Amino acid sequence: MKHITPLIVAAALIAGFIAAPAAANPARDAIVAGFKAEAQAADSGFAGFSADRGRAIFENPHTGGEPEIPSCTTCHGKTPFGSGETRTGKKIDPMAVSKNPERYTDPEKVAKWFRRNCNTVLGRECTPQEKGDYLTFMMSQ
Amino acid sequence: MRNYFLILLLAATAMSALSRPSAAETFPPITSQAVNKECGDCHMVYFAEMLPRRSWINIMKDLSNHFGEDASIDTKAKSEILTYLVNNASDVANNRAARKWRQGLGANPVTERIITAPRFIEKHDDSEFTAMWKKLGVKSKSDCVACHKEAQQGIFED
């Protein structure tokens, strides 16, 4: 038994690793759940998050913020799979969870960057609905 | 024989001094973790010695509008960063870089952009640079590393 146990453990780990979808992460799920609770509290008609709406937020040009940065894609690049670049030339790692599994697992970091970047691009804070849509899109990518 | 070696040594020293551009600038390493982390999230971490005290105070006054972007941070990090920047500003620190970067500031209005600091202009104000920036596709003059490969380590050679 002594010799078999490590094998079983290894097999279980490998199976778990293969079976787990890229997006499954308790910390990230908790962040999305937090936005869901906020969205429900703000709107009794809340009907879930949408990856398509999240994609639109990411890709579409916006008004109200810094004119030089009208879209998320201005700095993050055309697709969530590639790297981006700040206006000052600093590289930004991909936003898609499949490309960057560390993404959206630190609640403080998520809150900080939604605050900053929504203010910069849209000229206002994003709603919980928008944040959840955005994360749902990035988790599907 | 001894003299011969001495001459060789002197010649070698002179050669190496010549091959290093006299323009080379060196900055002491940035010792604040908050500066490296928070400033470095978005751009090269600029050296405090590049701007005078009054400029850093102005820049840090409203980080929610940091050259058009919201770069707001928590108050603890903000106070650590401001303290570091002010203590090492060009008109406060006493190293060669600081002395060079405070020259020509006079009572000029507060400069918030490093690319408008007298030392920056003195070192880059030439059509040759405009051509080089164009050729290399430098996105922004504030991206020092595009040309000065060791800029973040505090070494600015041509």
Coordinates of C-alpha atoms in Angstrom, one line a residue:
Chain A
M1 CA 0.0 0.0 0.0
K2 CA 2.9 2.3 0.9
H3 CA 4.1 2.1 -2.7
I4 CA 0.7 2.4 -4.3
T5 CA -0.5 5.5 -2.5
P6 CA 1.8 7.9 -4.3
L7 CA 0.7 6.5 -7.6
I8 CA -2.9 7.0 -6.7
V9 CA -2.3 10.5 -5.6
A10 CA -0.4 11.3 -8.8
A11 CA -3.1 9.7 -10.9
A12 CA -5.8 11.7 -9.1
L13 CA -3.8 14.9 -9.5
I14 CA -3.3 14.3 -13.2
A15 CA -6.9 13.4 -13.7
G16 CA -8.0 16.5 -11.8
F17 CA -5.7 18.7 -13.8
I18 CA -7.0 17.4 -17.1
A19 CA -10.7 17.4 -16.1
A20 CA -10.7 20.9 -14.5
P21 CA -11.7 23.5 -17.1
A22 CA -9.3 26.4 -17.4
A23 CA -11.7 28.8 -15.8
A24 CA -12.4 26.9 -12.6
N25 CA -10.8 28.8 -9.7
P26 CA -12.5 29.3 -6.3
A27 CA -11.0 32.8 -5.9
R28 CA -12.2 33.9 -9.3
D29 CA -15.6 32.3 -8.8
A30 CA -16.0 34.2 -5.5
I31 CA -15.2 37.5 -7.3
V32 CA -17.9 36.8 -9.9
A33 CA -20.3 35.7 -7.2
G34 CA -19.7 39.1 -5.4
F35 CA -20.6 41.0 -8.6
K36 CA -23.7 38.8 -9.0
A37 CA -24.8 39.7 -5.5
E38 CA -24.2 43.4 -6.1
A39 CA -26.0 43.2 -9.5
Q40 CA -29.0 41.5 -7.9
A41 CA -29.1 44.1 -5.2
A42 CA -29.0 46.9 -7.8
D43 CA -31.6 45.4 -10.1
S44 CA -34.3 43.0 -9.2
G45 CA -34.6 42.0 -12.8
F46 CA -31.0 40.8 -13.0
A47 CA -30.9 37.8 -15.4
G48 CA -27.3 36.7 -15.2
F49 CA -24.1 37.7 -16.9
S50 CA -23.4 37.5 -20.6
A51 CA -20.1 36.8 -22.3
D52 CA -21.4 38.6 -25.5
R53 CA -22.1 41.8 -23.6
G54 CA -18.7 41.4 -22.0
R55 CA -17.1 41.1 -25.4
A56 CA -18.9 44.3 -26.5
I57 CA -17.6 46.2 -23.5
F58 CA -14.0 45.0 -24.3
E59 CA -14.2 45.6 -28.1
N60 CA -16.4 48.7 -28.5
P61 CA -15.2 52.3 -28.5
H62 CA -16.6 54.3 -25.6
T63 CA -17.0 58.0 -24.9
G64 CA -16.8 59.9 -21.7
G65 CA -13.3 59.0 -20.7
E66 CA -9.8 59.9 -21.9
P67 CA -10.2 60.5 -25.7
E68 CA -6.8 58.9 -26.4
I69 CA -8.0 55.7 -24.8
P70 CA -11.5 55.0 -26.2
S71 CA -11.5 51.3 -25.8
C72 CA -10.1 48.5 -23.6
T73 CA -8.4 47.2 -26.8
T74 CA -6.5 50.5 -27.1
C75 CA -4.1 49.2 -24.5
H76 CA -4.9 45.5 -24.2
G77 CA -4.7 44.7 -27.9
K78 CA -7.4 43.6 -30.4
T79 CA -8.1 40.2 -28.8
P80 CA -7.9 39.0 -25.2
F81 CA -5.4 36.3 -26.4
G82 CA -2.5 38.6 -27.3
S83 CA -0.4 41.0 -25.2
G84 CA -1.2 44.6 -25.0
E85 CA 0.9 47.8 -24.5
T86 CA 0.3 50.9 -22.3
R87 CA 0.7 54.3 -23.9
T88 CA 4.1 54.4 -22.4
G89 CA 5.2 51.2 -24.1
K90 CA 4.9 48.8 -21.2
K91 CA 3.8 45.3 -22.1
I92 CA 0.5 44.0 -20.7
D93 CA -0.1 40.3 -20.4
P94 CA -3.1 38.7 -22.1
M95 CA -6.5 39.1 -20.5
A96 CA -8.0 35.8 -21.5
V97 CA -8.1 33.3 -18.6
S98 CA -7.0 30.5 -20.9
K99 CA -3.8 32.4 -21.8
N100 CA -3.2 33.8 -18.3
P101 CA -4.7 31.7 -15.5
E102 CA -3.6 34.1 -12.8
R103 CA -6.1 36.7 -14.1
Y104 CA -9.0 37.8 -11.9
T105 CA -8.0 35.7 -8.8
D106 CA -7.0 38.7 -6.5
P107 CA -10.1 40.6 -5.5
E108 CA -8.2 43.8 -4.6
K109 CA -6.4 43.8 -7.9
V110 CA -9.7 43.3 -9.8
A111 CA -11.3 46.1 -7.9
K112 CA -8.4 48.4 -8.4
W113 CA -8.1 47.9 -12.1
F114 CA -11.9 48.0 -12.8
R115 CA -12.0 51.4 -10.9
R116 CA -9.0 52.8 -12.8
N117 CA -9.7 51.5 -16.2
C118 CA -13.5 52.1 -16.3
N119 CA -12.8 55.7 -15.1
T120 CA -10.1 56.1 -17.8
V121 CA -12.1 54.6 -20.7
L122 CA -15.7 55.3 -19.8
G123 CA -15.3 58.3 -17.5
R124 CA -17.2 56.5 -14.8
E125 CA -17.2 53.4 -12.6
C126 CA -18.5 50.3 -14.2
T127 CA -21.7 48.7 -12.9
P128 CA -21.6 45.2 -11.2
Q129 CA -23.5 44.0 -14.3
E130 CA -20.8 45.3 -16.6
K131 CA -18.0 43.9 -14.4
G132 CA -19.6 40.4 -14.3
D133 CA -20.2 40.4 -18.0
Y134 CA -16.6 41.4 -18.7
L135 CA -15.3 38.6 -16.4
T136 CA -17.7 36.1 -17.9
F137 CA -16.3 37.0 -21.4
M138 CA -12.7 36.7 -20.3
M139 CA -13.4 33.4 -18.6
S140 CA -14.9 32.0 -21.8
Q141 CA -11.8 33.0 -23.7
Chain B
M1 CA 59.9 48.6 -18.9
R2 CA 57.7 49.8 -16.1
N3 CA 57.1 53.0 -17.9
Y4 CA 56.1 51.1 -21.0
F5 CA 53.4 49.3 -19.0
L6 CA 52.2 52.5 -17.4
I7 CA 51.8 54.1 -20.9
L8 CA 49.9 51.1 -22.1
L9 CA 47.6 51.3 -19.1
L10 CA 47.0 55.0 -19.5
A11 CA 46.2 54.5 -23.2
A12 CA 43.8 51.7 -22.4
T13 CA 42.1 53.8 -19.8
A14 CA 41.8 56.7 -22.2
M15 CA 40.4 54.5 -24.9
S16 CA 37.7 53.0 -22.7
A17 CA 36.8 56.5 -21.5
L18 CA 36.4 57.6 -25.1
S19 CA 34.3 54.6 -26.1
R20 CA 31.9 55.3 -23.3
P21 CA 29.8 58.2 -24.3
S22 CA 30.4 61.2 -22.0
A23 CA 26.6 61.6 -22.0
A24 CA 26.2 58.4 -19.9
E25 CA 23.9 59.0 -17.0
T26 CA 23.6 56.7 -14.0
F27 CA 20.9 56.8 -11.4
P28 CA 21.1 55.1 -8.0
P29 CA 18.7 52.1 -7.7
I30 CA 15.2 52.8 -6.6
T31 CA 14.8 51.5 -3.1
S32 CA 11.1 51.9 -2.5
Q33 CA 9.1 48.8 -3.1
A34 CA 5.9 50.8 -3.5
V35 CA 7.5 52.9 -6.2
N36 CA 8.7 49.9 -8.1
K37 CA 5.4 48.1 -7.8
E38 CA 2.8 50.8 -8.3
C39 CA 4.6 53.0 -10.8
G40 CA 6.0 50.0 -12.6
D41 CA 2.6 48.5 -13.2
C42 CA 2.0 51.0 -16.1
H43 CA 5.3 52.4 -17.2
M44 CA 9.1 52.4 -16.7
V45 CA 9.8 53.4 -13.1
Y46 CA 11.2 56.9 -13.6
F47 CA 13.9 58.1 -11.3
A48 CA 13.0 60.6 -8.6
E49 CA 16.2 62.6 -9.6
M50 CA 14.6 63.5 -12.9
L51 CA 12.1 66.0 -11.5
P52 CA 12.2 68.6 -8.7
R53 CA 10.3 68.3 -5.5
R54 CA 7.5 70.6 -6.6
S55 CA 6.8 68.5 -9.7
W56 CA 6.5 65.3 -7.7
I57 CA 4.1 66.9 -5.2
N58 CA 1.9 68.1 -8.1
I59 CA 2.0 64.7 -9.9
M60 CA 1.0 62.9 -6.7
K61 CA -1.8 65.4 -5.9
D62 CA -4.3 63.9 -8.2
L63 CA -3.5 60.4 -9.3
S64 CA -7.1 59.9 -10.5
N65 CA -6.1 62.1 -13.4
H66 CA -2.6 61.0 -14.1
F67 CA -1.9 62.3 -17.6
G68 CA -5.5 61.5 -18.5
E69 CA -5.6 58.1 -16.8
D70 CA -7.0 57.0 -13.5
A71 CA -3.9 55.8 -11.6
S72 CA -5.5 56.1 -8.1
I73 CA -3.9 54.1 -5.3
D74 CA -4.5 53.5 -1.6
T75 CA -3.4 56.2 0.8
K76 CA -0.6 54.1 2.4
A77 CA 1.1 53.4 -0.9
K78 CA 0.6 57.0 -2.0
S79 CA 2.3 58.4 1.1
E80 CA 5.2 56.0 0.8
I81 CA 5.7 56.9 -2.8
L82 CA 5.4 60.7 -2.3
T83 CA 7.9 60.5 0.6
Y84 CA 10.4 58.6 -1.6
L85 CA 10.0 60.9 -4.6
V86 CA 10.3 64.1 -2.6
N87 CA 13.4 62.8 -0.6
N88 CA 15.2 61.9 -3.9
A89 CA 14.0 64.8 -6.1
S90 CA 16.5 66.6 -8.3
D91 CA 16.6 69.6 -6.0
V92 CA 16.9 67.5 -2.9
A93 CA 19.2 64.5 -3.6
N94 CA 22.9 65.1 -3.9
N95 CA 24.2 62.8 -6.5
R96 CA 25.5 63.5 -10.0
A97 CA 22.2 62.7 -11.7
A98 CA 20.2 65.0 -9.4
R99 CA 22.7 67.8 -9.9
K100 CA 22.5 67.4 -13.7
W101 CA 18.7 67.2 -13.7
R102 CA 18.2 70.3 -11.6
Q103 CA 20.3 72.5 -13.8
G104 CA 18.3 75.1 -15.7
L105 CA 15.2 74.6 -13.7
G106 CA 15.3 78.0 -12.2
A107 CA 12.0 79.4 -11.2
N108 CA 10.3 77.9 -14.3
P109 CA 6.8 76.7 -13.9
V110 CA 6.4 73.2 -12.5
T111 CA 7.4 70.6 -15.1
E112 CA 5.4 67.5 -14.7
R113 CA 6.6 65.8 -17.9
I114 CA 10.1 64.4 -17.7
I115 CA 10.4 64.9 -21.5
T116 CA 10.1 68.7 -20.9
A117 CA 12.8 68.8 -18.2
P118 CA 15.8 70.8 -19.3
R119 CA 18.2 67.9 -19.0
F120 CA 16.0 65.7 -21.2
I121 CA 15.7 68.4 -23.9
E122 CA 19.5 69.1 -23.7
K123 CA 20.2 65.4 -24.4
H124 CA 17.5 64.8 -27.0
D125 CA 16.9 68.1 -28.7
D126 CA 18.2 67.2 -32.1
S127 CA 16.6 66.2 -35.4
E128 CA 18.8 63.1 -35.3
F129 CA 16.7 61.9 -32.3
T130 CA 13.4 62.6 -34.1
A131 CA 14.7 60.5 -37.0
M132 CA 15.8 57.7 -34.6
W133 CA 12.5 57.6 -32.8
K134 CA 10.7 57.4 -36.0
K135 CA 13.0 54.7 -37.4
L136 CA 12.7 52.5 -34.2
G137 CA 8.9 53.1 -34.0
V138 CA 9.2 54.5 -30.5
K139 CA 5.6 54.8 -29.4
S140 CA 6.3 57.3 -26.7
K141 CA 9.2 59.5 -25.7
S142 CA 8.5 58.3 -22.2
D143 CA 9.5 54.8 -23.1
C144 CA 13.2 55.2 -22.2
V145 CA 13.9 51.5 -22.6
A146 CA 13.1 51.6 -26.3
C147 CA 16.6 53.1 -26.8
H148 CA 18.3 53.0 -23.4
K149 CA 18.2 49.2 -22.9
E150 CA 19.4 49.4 -19.3
A151 CA 17.4 52.4 -18.4
Q152 CA 15.5 50.6 -15.6
Q153 CA 18.8 49.7 -14.1
G154 CA 19.7 53.4 -14.0
I155 CA 22.1 53.3 -16.9
F156 CA 21.4 55.7 -19.7
E157 CA 24.0 55.3 -22.4
D158 CA 23.5 56.1 -26.0

